PDB file of C-alpha atoms in Angstrom:
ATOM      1  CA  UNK O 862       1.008  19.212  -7.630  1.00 65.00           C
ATOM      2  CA  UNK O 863       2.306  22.899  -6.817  1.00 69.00           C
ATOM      3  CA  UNK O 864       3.214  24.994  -9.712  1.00 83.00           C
ATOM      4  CA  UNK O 865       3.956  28.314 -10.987  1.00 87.00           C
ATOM      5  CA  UNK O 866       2.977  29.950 -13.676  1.00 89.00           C
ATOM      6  CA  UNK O 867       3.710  32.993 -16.165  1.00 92.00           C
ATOM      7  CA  UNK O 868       2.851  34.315 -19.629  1.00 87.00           C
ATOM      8  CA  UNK O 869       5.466  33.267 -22.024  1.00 87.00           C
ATOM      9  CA  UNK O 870       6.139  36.355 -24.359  1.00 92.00           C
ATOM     10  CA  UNK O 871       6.021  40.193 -23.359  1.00 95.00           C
ATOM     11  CA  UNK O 872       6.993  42.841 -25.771  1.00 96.00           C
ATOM     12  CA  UNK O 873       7.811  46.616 -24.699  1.00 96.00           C
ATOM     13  CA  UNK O 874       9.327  50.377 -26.443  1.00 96.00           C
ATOM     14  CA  UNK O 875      12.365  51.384 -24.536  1.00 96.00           C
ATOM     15  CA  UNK O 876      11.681  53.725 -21.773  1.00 97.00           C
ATOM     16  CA  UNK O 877       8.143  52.360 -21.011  1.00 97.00           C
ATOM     17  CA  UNK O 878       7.671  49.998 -18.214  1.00 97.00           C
ATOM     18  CA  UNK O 879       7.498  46.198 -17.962  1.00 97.00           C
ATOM     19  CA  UNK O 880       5.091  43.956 -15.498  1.00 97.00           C
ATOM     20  CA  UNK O 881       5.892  40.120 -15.434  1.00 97.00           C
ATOM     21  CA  UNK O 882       3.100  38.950 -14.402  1.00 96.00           C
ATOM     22  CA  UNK O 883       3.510  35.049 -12.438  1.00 94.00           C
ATOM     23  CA  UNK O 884       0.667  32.866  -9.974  1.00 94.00           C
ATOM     24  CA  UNK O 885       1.436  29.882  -8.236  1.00 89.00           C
ATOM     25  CA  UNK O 886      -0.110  27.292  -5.787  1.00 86.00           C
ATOM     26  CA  UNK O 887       1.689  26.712  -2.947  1.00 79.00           C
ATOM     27  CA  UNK O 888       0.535  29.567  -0.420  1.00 76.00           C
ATOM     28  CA  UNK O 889       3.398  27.906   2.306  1.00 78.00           C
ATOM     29  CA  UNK O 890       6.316  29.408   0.654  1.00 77.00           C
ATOM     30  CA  UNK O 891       8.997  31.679   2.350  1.00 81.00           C
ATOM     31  CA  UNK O 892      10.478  33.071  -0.466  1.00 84.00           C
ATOM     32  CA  UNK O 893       9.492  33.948  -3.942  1.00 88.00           C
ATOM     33  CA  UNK O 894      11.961  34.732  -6.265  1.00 89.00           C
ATOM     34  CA  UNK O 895      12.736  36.316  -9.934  1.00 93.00           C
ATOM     35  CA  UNK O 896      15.791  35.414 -12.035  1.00 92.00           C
ATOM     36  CA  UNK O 897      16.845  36.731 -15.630  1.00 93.00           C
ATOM     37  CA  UNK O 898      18.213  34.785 -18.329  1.00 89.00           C
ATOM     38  CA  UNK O 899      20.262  36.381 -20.688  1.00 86.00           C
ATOM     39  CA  UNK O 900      21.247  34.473 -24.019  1.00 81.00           C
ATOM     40  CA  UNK O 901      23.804  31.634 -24.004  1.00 72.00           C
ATOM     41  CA  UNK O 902      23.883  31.857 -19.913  1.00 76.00           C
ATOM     42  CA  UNK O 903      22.656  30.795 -16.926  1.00 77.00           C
ATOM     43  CA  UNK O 904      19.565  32.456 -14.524  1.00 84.00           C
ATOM     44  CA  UNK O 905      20.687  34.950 -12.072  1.00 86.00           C
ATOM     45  CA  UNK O 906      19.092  36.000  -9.105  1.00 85.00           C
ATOM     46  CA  UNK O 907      17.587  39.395  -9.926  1.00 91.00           C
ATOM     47  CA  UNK O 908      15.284  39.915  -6.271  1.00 91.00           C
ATOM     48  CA  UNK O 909      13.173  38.454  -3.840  1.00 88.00           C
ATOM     49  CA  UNK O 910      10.513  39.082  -1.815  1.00 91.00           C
ATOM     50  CA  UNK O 911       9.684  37.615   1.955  1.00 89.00           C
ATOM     51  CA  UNK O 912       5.862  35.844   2.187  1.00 86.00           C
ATOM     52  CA  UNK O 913       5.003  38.294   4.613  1.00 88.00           C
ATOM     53  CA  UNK O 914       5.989  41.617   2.470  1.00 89.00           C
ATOM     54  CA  UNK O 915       3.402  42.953   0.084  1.00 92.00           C
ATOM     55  CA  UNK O 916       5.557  44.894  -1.805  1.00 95.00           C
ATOM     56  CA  UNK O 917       9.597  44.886  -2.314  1.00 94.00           C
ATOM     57  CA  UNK O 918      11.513  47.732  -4.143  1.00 95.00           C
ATOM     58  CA  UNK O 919      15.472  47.916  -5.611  1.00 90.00           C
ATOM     59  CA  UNK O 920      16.137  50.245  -7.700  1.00 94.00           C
ATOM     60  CA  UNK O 921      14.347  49.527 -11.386  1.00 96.00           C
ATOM     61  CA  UNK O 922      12.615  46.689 -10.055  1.00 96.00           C
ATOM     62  CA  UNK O 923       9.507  47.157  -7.782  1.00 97.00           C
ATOM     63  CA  UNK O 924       8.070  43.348  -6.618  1.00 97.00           C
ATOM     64  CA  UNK O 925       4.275  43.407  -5.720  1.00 96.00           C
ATOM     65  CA  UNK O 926       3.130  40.033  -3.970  1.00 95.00           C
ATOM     66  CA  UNK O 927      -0.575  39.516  -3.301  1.00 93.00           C
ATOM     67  CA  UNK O 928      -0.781  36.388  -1.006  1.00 90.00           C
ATOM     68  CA  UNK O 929      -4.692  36.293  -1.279  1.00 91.00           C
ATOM     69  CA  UNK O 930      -4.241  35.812  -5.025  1.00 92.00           C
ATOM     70  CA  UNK O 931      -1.259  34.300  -5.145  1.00 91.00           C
ATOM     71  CA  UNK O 932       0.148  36.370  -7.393  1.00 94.00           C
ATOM     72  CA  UNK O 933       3.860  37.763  -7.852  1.00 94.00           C
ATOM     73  CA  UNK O 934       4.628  40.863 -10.387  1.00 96.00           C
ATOM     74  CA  UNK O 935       7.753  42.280 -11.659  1.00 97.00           C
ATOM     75  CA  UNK O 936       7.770  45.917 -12.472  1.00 97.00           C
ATOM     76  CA  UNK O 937      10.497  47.067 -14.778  1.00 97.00           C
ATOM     77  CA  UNK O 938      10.441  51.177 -14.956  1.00 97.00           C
ATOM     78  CA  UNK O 939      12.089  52.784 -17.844  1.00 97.00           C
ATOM     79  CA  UNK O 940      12.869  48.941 -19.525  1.00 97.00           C
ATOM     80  CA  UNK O 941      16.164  49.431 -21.484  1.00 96.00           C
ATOM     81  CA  UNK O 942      17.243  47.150 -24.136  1.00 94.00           C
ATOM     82  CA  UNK O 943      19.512  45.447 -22.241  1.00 93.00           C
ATOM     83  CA  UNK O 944      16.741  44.383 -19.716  1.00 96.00           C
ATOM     84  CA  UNK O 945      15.617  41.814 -22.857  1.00 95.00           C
ATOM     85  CA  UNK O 946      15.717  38.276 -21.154  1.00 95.00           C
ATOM     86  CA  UNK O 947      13.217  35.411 -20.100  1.00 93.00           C
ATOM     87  CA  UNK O 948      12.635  36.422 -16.518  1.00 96.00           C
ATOM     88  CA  UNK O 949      11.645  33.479 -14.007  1.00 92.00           C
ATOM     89  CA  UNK O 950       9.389  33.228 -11.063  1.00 92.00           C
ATOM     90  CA  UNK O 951      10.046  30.562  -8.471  1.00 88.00           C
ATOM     91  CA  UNK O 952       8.916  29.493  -5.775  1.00 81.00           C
ATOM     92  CA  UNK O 953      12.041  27.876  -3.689  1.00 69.00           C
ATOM     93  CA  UNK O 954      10.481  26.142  -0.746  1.00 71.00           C
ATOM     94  CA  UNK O 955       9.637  23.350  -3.383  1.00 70.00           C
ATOM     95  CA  UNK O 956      12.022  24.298  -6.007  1.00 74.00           C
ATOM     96  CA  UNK O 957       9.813  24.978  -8.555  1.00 82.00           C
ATOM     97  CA  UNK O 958      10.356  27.652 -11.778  1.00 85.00           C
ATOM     98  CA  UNK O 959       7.888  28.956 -14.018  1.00 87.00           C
ATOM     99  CA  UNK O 960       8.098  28.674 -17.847  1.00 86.00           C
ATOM    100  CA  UNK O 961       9.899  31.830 -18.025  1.00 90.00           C
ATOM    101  CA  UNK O 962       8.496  35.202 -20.020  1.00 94.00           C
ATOM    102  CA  UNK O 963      10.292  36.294 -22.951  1.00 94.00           C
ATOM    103  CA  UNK O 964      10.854  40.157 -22.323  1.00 96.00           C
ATOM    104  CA  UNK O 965      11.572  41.917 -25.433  1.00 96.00           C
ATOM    105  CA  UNK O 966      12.090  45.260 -25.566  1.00 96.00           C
ATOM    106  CA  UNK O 967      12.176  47.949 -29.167  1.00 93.00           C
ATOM    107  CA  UNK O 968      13.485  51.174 -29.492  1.00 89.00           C
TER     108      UNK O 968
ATOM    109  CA  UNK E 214      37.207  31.080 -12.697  1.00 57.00           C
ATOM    110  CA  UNK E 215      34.349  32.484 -10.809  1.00 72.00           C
ATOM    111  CA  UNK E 216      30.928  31.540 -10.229  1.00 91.00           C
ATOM    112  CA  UNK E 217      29.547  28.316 -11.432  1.00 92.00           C
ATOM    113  CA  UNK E 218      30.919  26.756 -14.651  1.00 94.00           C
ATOM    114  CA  UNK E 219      29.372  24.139 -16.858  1.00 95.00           C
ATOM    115  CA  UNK E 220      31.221  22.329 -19.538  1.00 96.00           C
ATOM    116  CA  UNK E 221      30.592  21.108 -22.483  1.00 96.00           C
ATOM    117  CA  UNK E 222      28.637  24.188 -23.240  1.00 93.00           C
ATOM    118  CA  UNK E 223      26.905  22.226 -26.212  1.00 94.00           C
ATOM    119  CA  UNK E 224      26.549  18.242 -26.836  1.00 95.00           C
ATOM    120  CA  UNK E 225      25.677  16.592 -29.422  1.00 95.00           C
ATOM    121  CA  UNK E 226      25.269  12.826 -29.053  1.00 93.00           C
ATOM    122  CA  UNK E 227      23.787   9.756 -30.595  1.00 91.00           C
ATOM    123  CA  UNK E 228      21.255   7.521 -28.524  1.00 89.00           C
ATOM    124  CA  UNK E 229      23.805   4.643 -27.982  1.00 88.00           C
ATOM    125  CA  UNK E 230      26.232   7.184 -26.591  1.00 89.00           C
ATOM    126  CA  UNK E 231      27.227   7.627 -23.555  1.00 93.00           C
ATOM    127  CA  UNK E 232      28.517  11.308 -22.483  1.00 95.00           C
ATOM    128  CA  UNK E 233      29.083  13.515 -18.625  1.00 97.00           C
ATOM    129  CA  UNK E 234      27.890  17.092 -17.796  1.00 98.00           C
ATOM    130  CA  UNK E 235      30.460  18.370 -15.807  1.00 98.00           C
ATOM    131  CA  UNK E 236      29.948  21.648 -13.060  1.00 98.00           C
ATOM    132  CA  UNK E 237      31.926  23.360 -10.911  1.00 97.00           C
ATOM    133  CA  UNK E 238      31.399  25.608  -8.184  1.00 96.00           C
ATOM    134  CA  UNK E 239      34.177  28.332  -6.917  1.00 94.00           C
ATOM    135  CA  UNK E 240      31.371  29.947  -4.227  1.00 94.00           C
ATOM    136  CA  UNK E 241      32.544  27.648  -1.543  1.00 94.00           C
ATOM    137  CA  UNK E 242      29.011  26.407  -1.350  1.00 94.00           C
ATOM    138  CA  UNK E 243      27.517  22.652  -0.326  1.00 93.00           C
ATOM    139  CA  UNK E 244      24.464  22.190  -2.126  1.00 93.00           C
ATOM    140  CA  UNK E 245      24.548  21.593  -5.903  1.00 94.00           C
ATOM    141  CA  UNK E 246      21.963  20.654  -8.277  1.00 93.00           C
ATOM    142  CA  UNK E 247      21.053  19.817 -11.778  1.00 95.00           C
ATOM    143  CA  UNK E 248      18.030  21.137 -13.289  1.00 92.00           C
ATOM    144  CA  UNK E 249      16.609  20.575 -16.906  1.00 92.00           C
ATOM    145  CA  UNK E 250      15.132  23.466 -18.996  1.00 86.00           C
ATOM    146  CA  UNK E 251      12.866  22.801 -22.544  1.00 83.00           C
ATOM    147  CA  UNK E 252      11.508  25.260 -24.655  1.00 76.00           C
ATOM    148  CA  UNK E 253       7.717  26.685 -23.265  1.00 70.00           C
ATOM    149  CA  UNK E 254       8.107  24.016 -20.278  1.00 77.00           C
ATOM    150  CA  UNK E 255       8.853  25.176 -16.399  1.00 75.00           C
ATOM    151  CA  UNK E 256      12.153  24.483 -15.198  1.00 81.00           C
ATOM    152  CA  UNK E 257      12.849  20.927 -13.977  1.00 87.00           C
ATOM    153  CA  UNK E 258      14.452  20.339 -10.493  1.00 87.00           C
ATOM    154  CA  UNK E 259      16.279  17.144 -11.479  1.00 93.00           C
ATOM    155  CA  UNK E 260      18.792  15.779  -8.281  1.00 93.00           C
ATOM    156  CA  UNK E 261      19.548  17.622  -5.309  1.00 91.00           C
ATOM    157  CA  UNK E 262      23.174  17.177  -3.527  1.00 92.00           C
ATOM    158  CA  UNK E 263      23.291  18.531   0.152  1.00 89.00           C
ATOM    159  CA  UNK E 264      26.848  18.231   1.835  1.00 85.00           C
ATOM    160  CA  UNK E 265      27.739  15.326  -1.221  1.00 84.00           C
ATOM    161  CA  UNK E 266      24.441  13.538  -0.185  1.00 85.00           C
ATOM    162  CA  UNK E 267      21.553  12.686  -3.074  1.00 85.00           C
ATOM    163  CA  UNK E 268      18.644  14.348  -1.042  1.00 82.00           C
ATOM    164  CA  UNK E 269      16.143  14.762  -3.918  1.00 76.00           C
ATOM    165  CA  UNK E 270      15.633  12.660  -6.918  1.00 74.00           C
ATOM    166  CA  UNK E 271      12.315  14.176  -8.971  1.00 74.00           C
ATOM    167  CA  UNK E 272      11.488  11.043 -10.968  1.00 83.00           C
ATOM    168  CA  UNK E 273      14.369  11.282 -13.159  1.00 92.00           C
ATOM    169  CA  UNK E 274      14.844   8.016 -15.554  1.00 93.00           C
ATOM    170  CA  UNK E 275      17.739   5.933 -15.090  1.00 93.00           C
ATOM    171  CA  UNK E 276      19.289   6.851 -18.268  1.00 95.00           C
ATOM    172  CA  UNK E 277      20.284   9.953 -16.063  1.00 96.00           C
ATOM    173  CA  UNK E 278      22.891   9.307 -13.088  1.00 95.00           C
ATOM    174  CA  UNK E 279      24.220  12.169 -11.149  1.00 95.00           C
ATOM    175  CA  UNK E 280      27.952  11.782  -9.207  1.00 96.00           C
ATOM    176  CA  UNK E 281      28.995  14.074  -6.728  1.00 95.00           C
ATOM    177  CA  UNK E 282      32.735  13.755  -5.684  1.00 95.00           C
ATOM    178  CA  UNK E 283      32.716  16.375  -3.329  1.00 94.00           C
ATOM    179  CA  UNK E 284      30.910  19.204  -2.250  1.00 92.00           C
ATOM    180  CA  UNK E 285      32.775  21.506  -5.550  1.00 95.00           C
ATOM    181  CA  UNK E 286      31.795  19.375  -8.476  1.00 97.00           C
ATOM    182  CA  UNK E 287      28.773  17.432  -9.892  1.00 97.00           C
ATOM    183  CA  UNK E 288      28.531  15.317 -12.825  1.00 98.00           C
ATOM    184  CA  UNK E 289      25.369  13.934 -14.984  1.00 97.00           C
ATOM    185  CA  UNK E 290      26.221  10.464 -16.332  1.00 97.00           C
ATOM    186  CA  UNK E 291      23.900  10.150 -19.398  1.00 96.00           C
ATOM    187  CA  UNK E 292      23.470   7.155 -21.892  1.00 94.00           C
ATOM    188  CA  UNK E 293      21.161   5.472 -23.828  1.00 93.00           C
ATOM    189  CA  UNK E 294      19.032   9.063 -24.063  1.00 94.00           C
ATOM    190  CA  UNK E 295      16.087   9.712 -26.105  1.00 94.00           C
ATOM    191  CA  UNK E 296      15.324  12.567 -28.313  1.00 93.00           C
ATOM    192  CA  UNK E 297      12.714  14.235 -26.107  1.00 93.00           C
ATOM    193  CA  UNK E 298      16.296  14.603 -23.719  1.00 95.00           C
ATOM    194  CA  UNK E 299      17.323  17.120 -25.955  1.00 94.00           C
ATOM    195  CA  UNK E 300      17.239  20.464 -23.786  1.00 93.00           C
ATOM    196  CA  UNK E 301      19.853  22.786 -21.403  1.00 90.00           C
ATOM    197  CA  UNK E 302      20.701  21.094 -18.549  1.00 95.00           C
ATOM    198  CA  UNK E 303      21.293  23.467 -15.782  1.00 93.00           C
ATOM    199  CA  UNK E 304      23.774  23.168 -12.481  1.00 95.00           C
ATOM    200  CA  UNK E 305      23.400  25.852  -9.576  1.00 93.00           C
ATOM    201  CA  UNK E 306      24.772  25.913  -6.326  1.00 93.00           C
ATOM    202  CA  UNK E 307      23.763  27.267  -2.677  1.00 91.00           C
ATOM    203  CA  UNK E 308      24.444  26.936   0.591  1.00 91.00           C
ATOM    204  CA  UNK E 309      22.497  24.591   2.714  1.00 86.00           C
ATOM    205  CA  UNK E 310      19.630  26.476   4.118  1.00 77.00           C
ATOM    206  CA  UNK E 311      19.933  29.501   1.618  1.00 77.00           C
ATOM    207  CA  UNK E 312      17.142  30.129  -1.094  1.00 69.00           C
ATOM    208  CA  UNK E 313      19.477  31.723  -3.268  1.00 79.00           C
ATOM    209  CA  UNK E 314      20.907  29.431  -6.119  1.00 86.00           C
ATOM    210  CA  UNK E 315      23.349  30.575  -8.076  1.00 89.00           C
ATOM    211  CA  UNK E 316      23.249  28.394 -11.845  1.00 89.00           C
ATOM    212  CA  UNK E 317      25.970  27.887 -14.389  1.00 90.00           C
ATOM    213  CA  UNK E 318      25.447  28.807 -17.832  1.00 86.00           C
ATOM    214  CA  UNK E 319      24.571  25.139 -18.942  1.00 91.00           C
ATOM    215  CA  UNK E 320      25.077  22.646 -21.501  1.00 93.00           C
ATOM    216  CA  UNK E 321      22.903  22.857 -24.855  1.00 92.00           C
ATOM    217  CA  UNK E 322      22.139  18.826 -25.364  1.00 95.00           C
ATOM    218  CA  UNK E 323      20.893  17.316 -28.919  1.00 94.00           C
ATOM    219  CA  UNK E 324      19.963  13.848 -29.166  1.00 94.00           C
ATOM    220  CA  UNK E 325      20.176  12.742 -32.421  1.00 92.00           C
TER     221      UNK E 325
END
């Protein structure tokens, strides 16, 4: 069946930058998406990218997409402690999540 | 209250209980669905609910019975659970046609 899938942990100093690194299967989807998950609450939708962008940037967040590869990465520049979560890659033709990467960041 | 609420936040229950997940949407949205998340394991699409309809049931026992009243609230019926049901239990909501769910903080279940 389709899936996604990530790393589960990633540990970074404050100030340095963060890739979340995610592959999946399904090379039909529209959309792929990253959420955050912060302790005790639910995932919100951090950004998105459109299939037919290679590269998608807001702010702190750069998204790279490589359709040949199918791979998604998140790029967190100058990662702040408040940026610690479990980030999640989806794919939402299908509805399907990754496991979810641990982000932790130290001063 | 904003957003998408969930409530109880935590659960605790024996395995001849039987207990309801309760979510609420304020987003004025139509879809709704409940998703199940356990430790180092991808997020589970569980039951999908487009305009009140069950359009997607992902091999979910029967222990598990979603209700939706109307297109603002959903509700997971659960009894007679196991231990390995012991996980958060996510709701989110969307429009129909949007790709952009937005989830409630969810309900921490134990199974005891």
């Amino acid at each position: 069946g389709e899936d996604v899938e990530q790393s589960l942990f990633l540990s970074v100093r404050e100030g340095d930058s963060s890739v979340i690194n995610c592959t999946y299967t399904d090379s039909s989807s529209t959309y792929l998406y990253w959420y955050k998950q912060e302790p005790g609450a639910g995932l919100q939708l951090l950004t998105y990218i459109f299939s037919n962008m290679d590269m998608k940037q807001d702010q702190r967040l750069t998204v790279l997409l490589n359709k040949k590869d199918k791979h998604l990465s998140l790029r967190i520049t100058d990662t702040q402690t408040g940026d610690s979560a479990i980030y999640f890659c989806a794919e939402t033709d299908k509805l399907i999540f990754g496991t979810g990467t641990r982000l932790q960041v130290f001063p | 209250e904003t957003g998408v609420t969930q409530t109880p936040r935590h659960l605790v229950m024996g395995m001849t209980n039987k207990k309801s997940l309760k979510c609420e949407q304020h987003l004025g949205h139509n879809a709704m669905y409940w998703y199940k998340q356990s430790a180092k394991k991808p997020l589970e699409l569980m039951f999908v609910y487009s305009l009140e309809e069950r359009v997607e049931n992902n091999s979910v026992p029967s222990r598990f019975s979603p209700e939706c009243p109307n297109s603002s609230h959903l509700f997971l019926h659960l009894h007679t659970l196991q231990p390995e049901d012991s996980a958060l239990y996510l709701c989110a909501s969307s429009q129909v046609g949007s790709y952009e769910q937005y989830f409630g903080p969810g309900t921490r279940l134990t199974v005891t």
